[in-house]
Short mmCIF file of C-alpha atoms in Angstrom, two decimals:
data_model
loop_
_atom_site.label_atom_id
_atom_site.label_comp_id
_atom_site.label_asym_id
_atom_site.label_seq_id
_atom_site.Cartn_x
_atom_site.Cartn_y
_atom_site.Cartn_z
CA UNK A 35 -54.74 11.07 116.40
CA UNK A 36 -51.43 9.17 116.71
CA UNK A 37 -52.15 7.52 120.06
CA UNK A 38 -55.32 5.53 118.44
CA UNK A 39 -53.16 3.98 116.10
CA UNK A 40 -50.65 2.84 118.63
CA UNK A 41 -53.44 1.42 120.90
CA UNK A 42 -54.64 -0.99 117.94
CA UNK A 43 -50.74 -1.97 117.34
CA UNK A 44 -50.79 -2.89 120.73
CA UNK A 45 -53.93 -4.88 120.93
CA UNK A 46 -52.92 -6.80 117.86
CA UNK A 47 -49.72 -7.71 119.81
CA UNK A 48 -51.21 -8.77 122.49
CA UNK A 49 -54.41 -10.84 120.94
CA UNK A 50 -51.49 -13.02 119.37
CA UNK A 51 -49.75 -13.62 122.42
CA UNK A 52 -52.93 -15.03 123.97
CA UNK A 53 -53.71 -16.98 120.96
CA UNK A 54 -50.00 -18.63 121.03
CA UNK A 55 -50.38 -19.14 125.06
CA UNK A 56 -53.88 -21.10 123.88
CA UNK A 57 -52.56 -22.82 121.42
CA UNK A 58 -49.31 -24.30 123.17
CA UNK A 59 -51.46 -25.22 126.11
CA UNK A 60 -54.06 -26.97 123.51
CA UNK A 61 -51.18 -28.82 121.97
CA UNK A 62 -49.82 -29.79 125.26
CA UNK A 63 -53.10 -31.60 126.53
CA UNK A 64 -52.91 -33.56 123.21
CA UNK A 65 -49.45 -34.54 123.28
CA UNK A 66 -50.23 -36.00 126.96
CA UNK A 67 -53.07 -37.42 126.09
CA UNK A 68 -50.95 -39.48 122.84
CA UNK A 69 -48.41 -40.45 125.27
CA UNK A 70 -50.64 -41.84 127.61
CA UNK A 71 -51.97 -44.50 125.05
CA UNK A 72 -49.90 -47.84 124.64
CA UNK A 73 -49.02 -48.57 121.02
CA UNK A 74 -49.22 -45.18 120.33
CA UNK A 75 -46.39 -43.39 118.13
CA UNK A 76 -46.47 -40.32 120.10
CA UNK A 77 -45.28 -42.49 123.42
CA UNK A 78 -41.77 -42.27 123.07
CA UNK A 79 -41.60 -38.89 121.81
CA UNK A 80 -40.53 -36.15 124.34
CA UNK A 81 -40.60 -33.11 122.24
CA UNK A 82 -42.50 -32.02 119.29
CA UNK A 83 -42.62 -28.78 117.43
CA UNK A 84 -46.51 -27.52 116.33
CA UNK A 85 -45.83 -28.83 112.50
CA UNK A 86 -45.37 -32.37 114.15
CA UNK A 87 -48.58 -32.04 116.16
CA UNK A 88 -50.71 -30.85 113.34
CA UNK A 89 -49.30 -33.76 111.35
CA UNK A 90 -50.14 -36.22 114.01
CA UNK A 91 -53.98 -34.56 114.74
CA UNK A 92 -54.30 -35.05 111.02
CA UNK A 93 -53.38 -39.10 110.86
CA UNK A 94 -55.14 -39.24 114.14
CA UNK A 95 -58.52 -38.15 112.38
CA UNK A 96 -58.19 -40.26 109.21
CA UNK A 97 -57.42 -43.43 112.14
CA UNK A 98 -60.72 -42.46 113.58
CA UNK A 99 -62.78 -41.88 110.22
CA UNK A 100 -61.54 -45.50 109.05
CA UNK A 101 -62.25 -47.13 112.43
CA UNK A 102 -65.57 -45.74 111.80
CA UNK A 103 -66.26 -46.62 108.53
CA UNK A 104 -65.23 -50.39 109.15
CA UNK A 105 -67.49 -50.15 112.21
CA UNK A 106 -70.28 -49.20 110.05
CA UNK A 107 -69.74 -51.99 107.60
CA UNK A 108 -69.38 -54.87 110.41
CA UNK A 109 -72.10 -57.10 110.88
CA UNK A 110 -74.14 -56.63 114.33
CA UNK A 111 -73.38 -59.97 116.63
CA UNK A 112 -74.34 -60.96 120.05
CA UNK A 113 -70.69 -61.75 120.65
CA UNK A 114 -69.21 -60.78 123.90
CA UNK A 115 -65.90 -60.48 122.65
CA UNK A 116 -64.06 -57.41 123.79
CA UNK A 117 -63.51 -54.24 121.47
CA UNK A 118 -60.11 -54.61 119.68
CA UNK A 119 -57.82 -51.87 118.22
CA UNK A 120 -58.39 -50.50 114.63
CA UNK A 121 -55.11 -52.69 113.69
CA UNK A 122 -57.03 -56.14 115.17
CA UNK A 123 -60.20 -55.06 113.25
CA UNK A 124 -58.34 -54.70 110.11
CA UNK A 125 -56.44 -58.02 110.34
CA UNK A 126 -59.02 -60.22 111.56
CA UNK A 127 -61.70 -61.59 108.95
CA UNK A 128 -65.15 -61.98 110.38
CA UNK A 129 -66.02 -65.25 111.73
CA UNK A 130 -68.38 -67.53 109.13
CA UNK A 131 -72.06 -67.60 109.47
CA UNK A 132 -72.82 -70.70 111.12
CA UNK A 133 -74.76 -73.43 109.06
CA UNK A 134 -77.82 -75.13 110.49
CA UNK A 135 -78.00 -78.75 109.73
CA UNK A 136 -81.58 -79.98 108.29
CA UNK A 137 -83.91 -81.75 110.60
CA UNK A 138 -83.16 -85.35 110.81
CA UNK A 139 -85.97 -87.61 108.74
CA UNK A 140 -88.88 -88.76 111.08
CA UNK A 141 -89.05 -92.64 110.86
CA UNK A 142 -92.06 -94.18 109.04
CA UNK A 143 -94.63 -95.28 111.27
CA UNK A 144 -95.63 -99.29 111.10
CA UNK A 145 -99.44 -100.46 111.06
CA UNK A 146 -99.91 -103.44 112.56
CA UNK A 147 -101.17 -105.44 108.99
CA UNK A 148 -97.39 -104.80 107.74
CA UNK A 149 -95.91 -106.20 111.03
CA UNK A 150 -98.82 -109.31 110.84
CA UNK A 151 -97.60 -109.91 107.30
CA UNK A 152 -94.00 -109.60 108.32
CA UNK A 153 -94.51 -112.34 110.84
CA UNK A 154 -96.25 -114.35 107.92
CA UNK A 155 -93.86 -114.08 105.72
CA UNK A 156 -91.27 -115.13 108.39
CA UNK A 157 -92.67 -118.56 109.33
CA UNK A 158 -93.25 -119.15 105.39
CA UNK A 159 -89.68 -118.73 105.02
CA UNK A 160 -88.91 -121.16 108.13
CA UNK A 161 -90.98 -123.70 106.66
CA UNK A 162 -89.16 -123.34 103.11
CA UNK A 163 -85.84 -124.09 104.54
CA UNK A 164 -87.15 -126.73 106.69
CA UNK A 165 -88.62 -128.35 103.48
CA UNK A 166 -84.87 -127.43 101.61
CA UNK A 167 -83.23 -129.02 104.71
CA UNK A 168 -84.94 -132.06 104.29
CA UNK A 169 -84.35 -132.55 100.59
CA UNK A 170 -80.59 -132.06 101.24
CA UNK A 171 -80.75 -134.81 103.70
CA UNK A 172 -82.04 -137.12 101.54
CA UNK A 173 -80.15 -136.15 98.37
CA UNK A 174 -77.01 -136.51 100.49
CA UNK A 175 -78.55 -139.88 101.04
CA UNK A 176 -78.66 -140.93 97.63
CA UNK A 177 -75.50 -139.13 96.93
CA UNK A 178 -73.63 -141.69 98.91
CA UNK A 179 -75.41 -144.79 98.07
CA UNK A 180 -74.55 -144.29 94.63
CA UNK A 181 -70.70 -143.52 95.40
CA UNK A 182 -70.93 -147.18 97.38
CA UNK A 183 -72.82 -149.02 94.28
CA UNK A 184 -71.69 -146.92 91.08
CA UNK A 185 -70.07 -149.07 88.18
CA UNK A 186 -67.65 -147.05 86.91
CA UNK A 187 -66.61 -143.31 87.54
CA UNK A 188 -65.47 -143.48 83.71
CA UNK A 189 -67.66 -145.71 82.30
CA UNK A 190 -71.31 -144.44 80.37
CA UNK A 191 -73.76 -146.52 80.05
CA UNK A 192 -76.64 -146.54 77.20
CA UNK A 193 -79.15 -148.32 75.55
CA UNK A 194 -81.18 -148.73 72.79
CA UNK A 195 -84.06 -151.24 72.03
CA UNK A 196 -86.07 -151.83 68.86
CA UNK A 197 -89.52 -153.33 68.50
CA UNK A 198 -90.83 -154.01 64.79
CA UNK A 199 -93.63 -155.72 63.37
CA UNK A 200 -92.97 -156.17 59.49
CA UNK A 201 -94.70 -158.35 56.48
CA UNK A 202 -94.79 -158.41 52.58
CA UNK A 203 -98.64 -157.17 51.08
CA UNK A 204 -97.63 -158.30 47.84
CA UNK A 205 -95.11 -160.43 45.78
CA UNK A 206 -94.61 -163.99 44.30
CA UNK A 207 -93.82 -165.31 47.55
CA UNK A 208 -95.18 -163.67 50.45
CA UNK A 209 -94.50 -164.59 54.16
CA UNK A 210 -96.26 -164.43 57.17
CA UNK A 211 -96.40 -161.00 59.55
CA UNK A 212 -93.09 -161.35 62.18
CA UNK A 213 -92.47 -159.33 65.21
CA UNK A 214 -89.17 -159.17 66.54
CA UNK A 215 -86.23 -156.76 68.42
CA UNK A 216 -83.06 -155.33 68.45
CA UNK A 217 -81.32 -154.86 72.08
CA UNK A 218 -78.17 -152.73 72.45
CA UNK A 219 -76.65 -151.83 75.52
CA UNK A 220 -73.40 -149.81 75.13
CA UNK A 221 -70.55 -148.77 77.25
CA UNK A 222 -68.67 -145.98 76.49
CA UNK A 223 -65.17 -145.83 78.91
CA UNK A 224 -62.67 -142.98 78.88
CA UNK A 225 -59.32 -144.47 78.83
CA UNK A 226 -56.57 -141.90 78.38
CA UNK A 227 -57.53 -139.25 75.78
CA UNK A 228 -59.59 -142.03 73.94
CA UNK A 229 -62.64 -143.98 74.59
CA UNK A 230 -63.19 -147.53 74.08
CA UNK A 231 -66.57 -148.31 73.12
CA UNK A 232 -68.42 -152.09 74.38
CA UNK A 233 -71.50 -152.89 72.44
CA UNK A 234 -73.53 -155.78 73.41
CA UNK A 235 -76.18 -156.80 71.04
CA UNK A 236 -79.37 -159.68 70.93
CA UNK A 237 -81.21 -159.51 67.84
CA UNK A 238 -84.47 -161.86 67.79
CA UNK A 239 -86.08 -161.13 63.90
CA UNK A 240 -85.54 -163.41 61.74
CA UNK A 241 -85.46 -161.77 58.45
CA UNK A 242 -81.65 -161.55 57.08
CA UNK A 243 -79.80 -160.18 54.25
CA UNK A 244 -79.38 -163.85 52.90
CA UNK A 245 -83.70 -164.15 52.84
CA UNK A 246 -84.08 -160.85 53.53
CA UNK A 247 -87.75 -159.26 55.23
CA UNK A 248 -90.15 -160.17 53.63
CA UNK A 249 -88.61 -162.68 50.64
CA UNK A 250 -90.35 -161.08 47.65
CA UNK A 251 -89.74 -163.62 44.85
CA UNK A 252 -89.21 -167.36 45.31
CA UNK A 253 -85.67 -166.54 45.02
CA UNK A 254 -83.76 -165.13 47.89
CA UNK A 255 -82.59 -161.81 47.30
CA UNK A 256 -80.97 -159.27 49.63
CA UNK A 257 -83.39 -156.45 48.21
CA UNK A 258 -85.84 -155.21 50.67
CA UNK A 259 -83.65 -155.87 53.51
CA UNK A 260 -84.69 -153.90 56.79
CA UNK A 261 -81.89 -151.95 58.43
CA UNK A 262 -82.14 -153.42 62.02
CA UNK A 263 -82.23 -157.31 61.06
CA UNK A 264 -79.20 -160.08 60.75
CA UNK A 265 -80.99 -162.82 60.43
CA UNK A 266 -80.72 -164.13 64.58
CA UNK A 267 -83.79 -165.53 65.66
CA UNK A 268 -82.74 -166.50 69.24
CA UNK A 269 -81.89 -163.56 70.61
CA UNK A 270 -78.72 -164.62 71.87
CA UNK A 271 -76.49 -162.07 73.29
CA UNK A 272 -73.06 -161.30 72.61
CA UNK A 273 -70.15 -158.80 71.88
CA UNK A 274 -71.32 -156.83 68.13
CA UNK A 275 -68.99 -153.72 68.13
CA UNK A 276 -65.65 -153.04 70.13
CA UNK A 277 -62.99 -150.57 69.29
CA UNK A 278 -61.62 -147.91 70.51
CA UNK A 279 -60.60 -144.32 68.87
CA UNK A 280 -58.22 -141.51 70.32
CA UNK A 281 -57.04 -138.22 68.59
CA UNK A 282 -53.35 -138.29 67.33
CA UNK A 283 -53.93 -134.43 66.68
CA UNK A 284 -56.29 -131.90 67.23
CA UNK A 285 -57.35 -132.56 63.39
CA UNK A 286 -56.57 -136.30 63.43
CA UNK A 287 -58.59 -138.92 64.91
CA UNK A 288 -57.50 -142.93 65.08
CA UNK A 289 -60.12 -145.84 64.97
CA UNK A 290 -59.18 -149.45 65.93
CA UNK A 291 -61.62 -152.44 65.46
CA UNK A 292 -61.32 -155.39 66.87
CA UNK A 293 -65.26 -156.71 66.25
CA UNK A 294 -67.55 -155.84 63.74
CA UNK A 295 -66.16 -152.20 62.71
CA UNK A 296 -67.59 -150.58 59.74
CA UNK A 297 -66.97 -147.79 57.47
CA UNK A 298 -69.06 -145.03 59.70
CA UNK A 299 -66.94 -145.73 62.51
CA UNK A 300 -64.43 -143.76 60.75
CA UNK A 301 -65.90 -141.88 57.81
CA UNK A 302 -69.00 -139.78 57.19
CA UNK A 303 -71.49 -141.40 54.98
CA UNK A 304 -72.68 -138.11 53.75
CA UNK A 305 -76.77 -139.36 54.72
CA UNK A 306 -77.82 -137.65 57.51
CA UNK A 307 -81.58 -137.76 57.63
CA UNK A 308 -81.42 -141.57 56.52
CA UNK A 309 -78.69 -143.06 58.18
CA UNK A 310 -79.66 -143.90 61.75
CA UNK A 311 -78.22 -147.34 61.81
CA UNK A 312 -81.38 -149.06 62.03
CA UNK A 313 -82.82 -147.58 64.80
CA UNK A 314 -83.98 -143.86 63.02
CA UNK A 315 -83.94 -142.65 59.40
CA UNK A 316 -84.69 -145.14 56.58
CA UNK A 317 -86.50 -148.43 57.51
CA UNK A 318 -84.15 -150.69 54.79
CA UNK A 319 -80.81 -151.28 54.36
CA UNK A 320 -80.39 -149.60 50.56
CA UNK A 321 -82.01 -146.22 52.36
CA UNK A 322 -79.71 -146.40 55.61
CA UNK A 323 -76.63 -145.23 53.45
CA UNK A 324 -74.59 -145.85 49.87
CA UNK A 325 -73.80 -149.28 49.14
CA UNK A 326 -70.37 -148.79 48.87
CA UNK A 327 -69.71 -148.19 52.99
CA UNK A 328 -71.18 -151.77 53.17
CA UNK A 329 -68.08 -153.24 51.53
CA UNK A 330 -66.00 -152.26 54.38
CA UNK A 331 -66.47 -154.52 57.87
CA UNK A 332 -64.87 -156.16 59.95
CA UNK A 333 -61.72 -156.26 61.92
CA UNK A 334 -59.05 -153.74 61.44
CA UNK A 335 -58.00 -149.47 61.40
CA UNK A 336 -59.45 -146.12 60.25
CA UNK A 337 -58.35 -143.00 60.40
CA UNK A 338 -60.01 -139.88 59.89
CA UNK A 339 -58.24 -136.69 59.49
CA UNK A 340 -59.32 -132.67 58.79
CA UNK A 341 -57.16 -130.91 55.79
CA UNK A 342 -59.01 -127.84 56.59
CA UNK A 343 -62.19 -126.27 58.22
CA UNK A 344 -64.46 -127.90 55.00
CA UNK A 345 -62.00 -130.63 53.44
CA UNK A 346 -61.88 -134.14 55.43
CA UNK A 347 -59.79 -136.99 54.36
CA UNK A 348 -60.56 -140.67 55.42
CA UNK A 349 -58.94 -143.64 55.34
CA UNK A 350 -59.39 -147.19 56.28
CA UNK A 351 -58.82 -151.28 56.25
CA UNK A 352 -61.40 -154.07 57.70
CA UNK A 353 -60.97 -157.54 57.29
CA UNK A 354 -64.01 -159.75 57.29
CA UNK A 355 -62.70 -162.69 59.27
CA UNK A 356 -59.78 -160.59 60.76
CA UNK A 357 -60.16 -162.66 64.24
CA UNK A 358 -59.84 -165.81 62.53
CA UNK A 359 -56.70 -167.59 62.04
CA UNK A 360 -57.56 -170.16 59.51
CA UNK A 361 -56.06 -170.38 56.11
CA UNK A 362 -58.48 -168.38 53.96
CA UNK A 363 -59.01 -165.75 56.56
CA UNK A 364 -57.16 -163.33 59.30
CA UNK A 365 -56.45 -160.15 58.70
CA UNK A 366 -55.00 -160.27 54.97
CA UNK A 367 -56.07 -164.02 53.83
CA UNK A 368 -59.72 -163.36 53.33
CA UNK A 369 -62.38 -161.07 52.60
CA UNK A 370 -61.46 -157.33 53.37
CA UNK A 371 -62.19 -154.02 52.32
CA UNK A 372 -59.90 -150.85 51.91
CA UNK A 373 -61.26 -147.37 51.72
CA UNK A 374 -60.46 -143.51 50.96
CA UNK A 375 -62.69 -140.92 51.16
CA UNK A 376 -62.89 -137.17 50.66
CA UNK A 377 -65.48 -134.73 51.63
CA UNK A 378 -66.01 -131.35 51.13
CA UNK A 379 -68.58 -129.05 53.26
CA UNK A 380 -70.38 -126.92 51.10
CA UNK A 381 -72.42 -125.09 53.38
CA UNK A 382 -74.73 -125.65 56.59
CA UNK A 383 -75.35 -129.12 56.95
CA UNK A 384 -74.57 -129.54 53.38
CA UNK A 385 -71.62 -132.08 51.94
CA UNK A 386 -70.27 -133.86 48.93
CA UNK A 387 -67.94 -136.72 49.13
CA UNK A 388 -65.78 -138.41 46.68
CA UNK A 389 -65.33 -142.49 47.91
CA UNK A 390 -63.43 -145.60 46.97
CA UNK A 391 -62.96 -148.70 47.86
CA UNK A 392 -61.14 -152.45 46.88
CA UNK A 393 -62.83 -154.95 48.37
CA UNK A 394 -61.69 -158.76 47.99
CA UNK A 395 -65.00 -161.23 49.04
CA UNK A 396 -66.74 -158.46 50.58
CA UNK A 397 -70.39 -157.66 48.92
CA UNK A 398 -72.63 -155.05 50.08
CA UNK A 399 -75.57 -157.04 51.18
CA UNK A 400 -77.89 -155.06 49.05
CA UNK A 401 -79.30 -155.32 45.26
CA UNK A 402 -79.90 -158.58 43.06
CA UNK A 403 -78.15 -161.69 44.24
CA UNK A 404 -75.43 -161.31 40.99
CA UNK A 405 -74.32 -158.21 42.31
CA UNK A 406 -73.20 -160.10 45.72
CA UNK A 407 -71.13 -162.73 44.21
CA UNK A 408 -67.67 -162.11 45.51
CA UNK A 409 -64.60 -161.71 44.19
CA UNK A 410 -62.41 -158.67 43.78
CA UNK A 411 -64.26 -155.19 43.14
CA UNK A 412 -63.52 -151.68 42.50
CA UNK A 413 -65.99 -149.45 43.84
CA UNK A 414 -66.35 -145.80 43.12
CA UNK A 415 -69.17 -143.49 44.83
CA UNK A 416 -70.07 -139.69 44.72
CA UNK A 417 -73.06 -138.92 47.49
CA UNK A 418 -74.09 -135.46 48.61
CA UNK A 419 -76.78 -134.15 50.71
CA UNK A 420 -78.01 -130.07 50.55
CA UNK A 421 -79.79 -128.23 53.19
CA UNK A 422 -82.39 -126.26 50.89
CA UNK A 423 -84.39 -125.01 53.64
CA UNK A 424 -84.71 -125.87 57.31
CA UNK A 425 -87.99 -127.64 56.37
CA UNK A 426 -86.04 -129.33 52.79
CA UNK A 427 -82.77 -131.28 52.69
CA UNK A 428 -82.23 -132.90 49.22
CA UNK A 429 -79.74 -135.89 48.65
CA UNK A 430 -78.35 -138.53 46.54
CA UNK A 431 -75.63 -140.87 45.26
CA UNK A 432 -74.49 -142.87 42.48
CA UNK A 433 -72.21 -145.67 42.36
CA UNK A 434 -70.18 -148.07 40.05
CA UNK A 435 -68.56 -151.29 40.79
CA UNK A 436 -66.06 -153.25 38.39
CA UNK A 437 -66.20 -157.00 39.53
CA UNK A 438 -64.02 -159.63 38.61
CA UNK A 439 -65.36 -163.02 39.98
CA UNK A 440 -65.96 -166.58 38.73
CA UNK A 441 -68.42 -166.40 35.92
CA UNK A 442 -66.84 -163.44 33.99
CA UNK A 443 -66.74 -159.76 34.96
CA UNK A 444 -69.14 -157.44 36.07
CA UNK A 445 -70.27 -153.79 35.66
CA UNK A 446 -72.56 -152.60 38.49
CA UNK A 447 -74.33 -149.85 39.34
CA UNK A 448 -76.40 -148.37 41.84
CA UNK A 449 -77.85 -145.16 42.80
CA UNK A 450 -80.82 -143.14 45.04
CA UNK A 451 -82.26 -139.64 45.18
CA UNK A 452 -83.68 -138.54 48.49
CA UNK A 453 -85.91 -135.70 50.19
CA UNK A 454 -85.96 -135.38 53.94
CA UNK A 455 -88.67 -132.58 55.65
CA UNK A 456 -87.74 -132.20 59.22
CA UNK A 457 -90.25 -131.35 61.62
CA UNK A 458 -93.56 -132.16 59.49
CA UNK A 459 -96.08 -132.45 62.15
CA UNK A 460 -94.57 -131.48 65.06
CA UNK A 461 -90.62 -130.30 66.22
CA UNK A 462 -88.62 -133.67 66.11
CA UNK A 463 -90.95 -135.52 63.52
CA UNK A 464 -89.13 -136.49 59.89
CA UNK A 465 -90.54 -137.52 56.73
CA UNK A 466 -88.75 -139.75 54.36
CA UNK A 467 -88.93 -140.15 50.87
CA UNK A 468 -86.41 -142.15 48.43
CA UNK A 469 -86.32 -143.37 44.96
CA UNK A 470 -84.06 -145.46 43.67
CA UNK A 471 -82.02 -148.18 42.25
CA UNK A 472 -80.39 -151.05 44.16
CA UNK A 473 -76.71 -152.79 42.95
CA UNK A 474 -77.53 -154.46 39.33
CA UNK A 475 -75.85 -155.97 36.84
CA UNK A 476 -75.69 -154.22 33.90
CA UNK A 477 -73.21 -156.27 32.04
CA UNK A 478 -71.52 -159.24 32.54
CA UNK A 479 -69.63 -161.75 30.26
CA UNK A 480 -69.96 -165.55 29.91
CA UNK A 481 -69.26 -167.87 32.46
CA UNK A 482 -66.79 -170.06 30.16
CA UNK A 483 -67.59 -173.20 32.33
CA UNK A 484 -71.64 -172.92 32.45
CA UNK A 485 -71.90 -170.36 29.64
CA UNK A 486 -74.69 -168.73 31.65
CA UNK A 487 -75.02 -164.57 31.66
CA UNK A 488 -75.36 -163.32 35.11
CA UNK A 489 -76.45 -159.92 33.36
CA UNK A 490 -79.93 -159.00 35.50
CA UNK A 491 -82.43 -159.06 33.23
CA UNK A 492 -84.45 -155.93 34.69
CA UNK A 493 -83.51 -152.62 36.00
CA UNK A 494 -86.08 -152.52 39.00
CA UNK A 495 -86.77 -149.63 41.56
CA UNK A 496 -86.69 -149.31 45.46
CA UNK A 497 -89.21 -146.46 46.45
CA UNK A 498 -89.68 -145.75 49.78
CA UNK A 499 -91.19 -143.28 52.29
CA UNK A 500 -91.45 -143.57 56.03
CA UNK A 501 -92.95 -140.94 58.85
CA UNK A 502 -90.96 -141.03 62.28
CA UNK A 503 -93.08 -139.71 64.80
CA UNK A 504 -91.05 -138.52 67.92
CA UNK A 505 -93.45 -139.09 71.25
CA UNK A 506 -90.72 -137.82 73.78
CA UNK A 507 -86.99 -137.78 74.20
CA UNK A 508 -87.15 -141.40 74.21
CA UNK A 509 -89.55 -142.85 72.54
CA UNK A 510 -90.08 -142.85 68.51
CA UNK A 511 -92.30 -144.49 66.41
CA UNK A 512 -91.78 -144.77 62.07
CA UNK A 513 -94.21 -146.46 60.18
CA UNK A 514 -93.08 -147.01 56.94
CA UNK A 515 -93.51 -148.89 52.94
CA UNK A 516 -90.80 -150.40 50.48
CA UNK A 517 -92.22 -150.85 47.14
CA UNK A 518 -89.82 -152.65 44.36
CA UNK A 519 -90.82 -152.70 40.95
CA UNK A 520 -88.83 -156.09 39.79
CA UNK A 521 -87.86 -157.82 42.83
CA UNK A 522 -83.95 -158.97 42.22
CA UNK A 523 -83.80 -156.85 39.21
CA UNK A 524 -85.73 -160.24 37.54
CA UNK A 525 -88.15 -159.44 34.53
CA UNK A 526 -89.94 -162.54 35.53
CA UNK A 527 -90.76 -161.36 39.45
CA UNK A 528 -93.87 -159.21 40.04
CA UNK A 529 -93.52 -156.25 42.26
CA UNK A 530 -93.41 -156.18 45.88
CA UNK A 531 -94.96 -154.01 48.68
CA UNK A 532 -93.20 -154.54 52.22
CA UNK A 533 -94.83 -152.51 55.50
CA UNK A 534 -93.05 -152.30 58.76
CA UNK A 535 -94.11 -150.30 61.89
CA UNK A 536 -90.50 -149.86 64.06
CA UNK A 537 -90.77 -148.69 67.70
CA UNK A 538 -87.32 -147.13 69.44
CA UNK A 539 -86.29 -146.68 72.87
CA UNK A 540 -83.83 -145.27 73.98
CA UNK A 541 -81.81 -144.61 77.66
#
């Protein structure tokens, strides 16, 4: 019985020895396989104990498991790149998926009709280009001709012709109807910063301010004078206006008149719809502008200065016979008129002015004969115009004259109320209405030599209407009528009706 336990003990020792031998052999094979691989940690190990072997085997199992996991998630590609080591796999990212570009658009097909239309358009374009080339060549020739024949590069020529027919339909002393003209050619030459104006004029209409159109009484009177007449009948041509105007500053304009200067050359007459200097607006001299402005005419100088955007000052001095050096004439020895005016702009196309003139032997040329006897006069006028609406403008004036002349001192009055209706019946047309009193001597002293009192005996009215029709930009036709209730402000005169037809050409 003691022998069997000993046998078991020997058998156990023998089995342990065999197992240890097998374990050592297996470990040696593993170490050899690890040492033969490049970059292997075991290649530099000469001796290893079992514990190190077991750790290496565990580490190797972990790496192999990691490689198997990465290999499972790696996308399958057809690349022929050789398999890399586990270290390379972990460091190199997978290549990007190639992007396939979209297919190129196919070119649209062109039909035969489109080709024919393109050929036709090309042919039309060639024809147009040929036409344009021809016109350009023709224009070039004309420009070359104008360069050779031009009058002046800094002078502008403009013209104005008035044809008029007028007559008296009622009155104590009627005259035959007359047909005549007024012709003007005006040259404006730019010299320096100013403008030289030279106006040539010829008149063939025998109705003057001293024997007006038509003579309404047996006594000549300026009343009812037409605005484009000066008494000349032979149509002789001569220099009318000759002036040079230039700026002294942005606010100041200076005018020097060498011949036929007028107050409206350097001041605003504040009667825009009626004052056309005879060519447009009112058909009468009285209705054209307030009479106070007619007292300043001739040779001299005027200045126009803007005090502000709404206030303007005008000053001027003109001599009636300033170009004549004979005694009783000249700049200061003969008739003259000095003017001062302040005007106020009260709105769009609305203005009010106050005017003063002092004159010597410079009559207005309107009103009764007694109001045109010369002497020294102090004249005051107030005038205004108001644009009530685009279709209506109201205006008017009032004037007073204190006159010292042979035969006694005189108090002279004049006034008017106007209404203008633009664009009646067409663009550019104008209807004008006026009611007023031409200059009239309201009171007068008695001439100590003759014992005559020169007070006018009746306050007569001047009633006027006209309709200006714009035919085109160059032609206008104006029929008009003037009704005088007491011509020459004379109680012994019967009323008179004057008719006129004016045609104006501008070019």
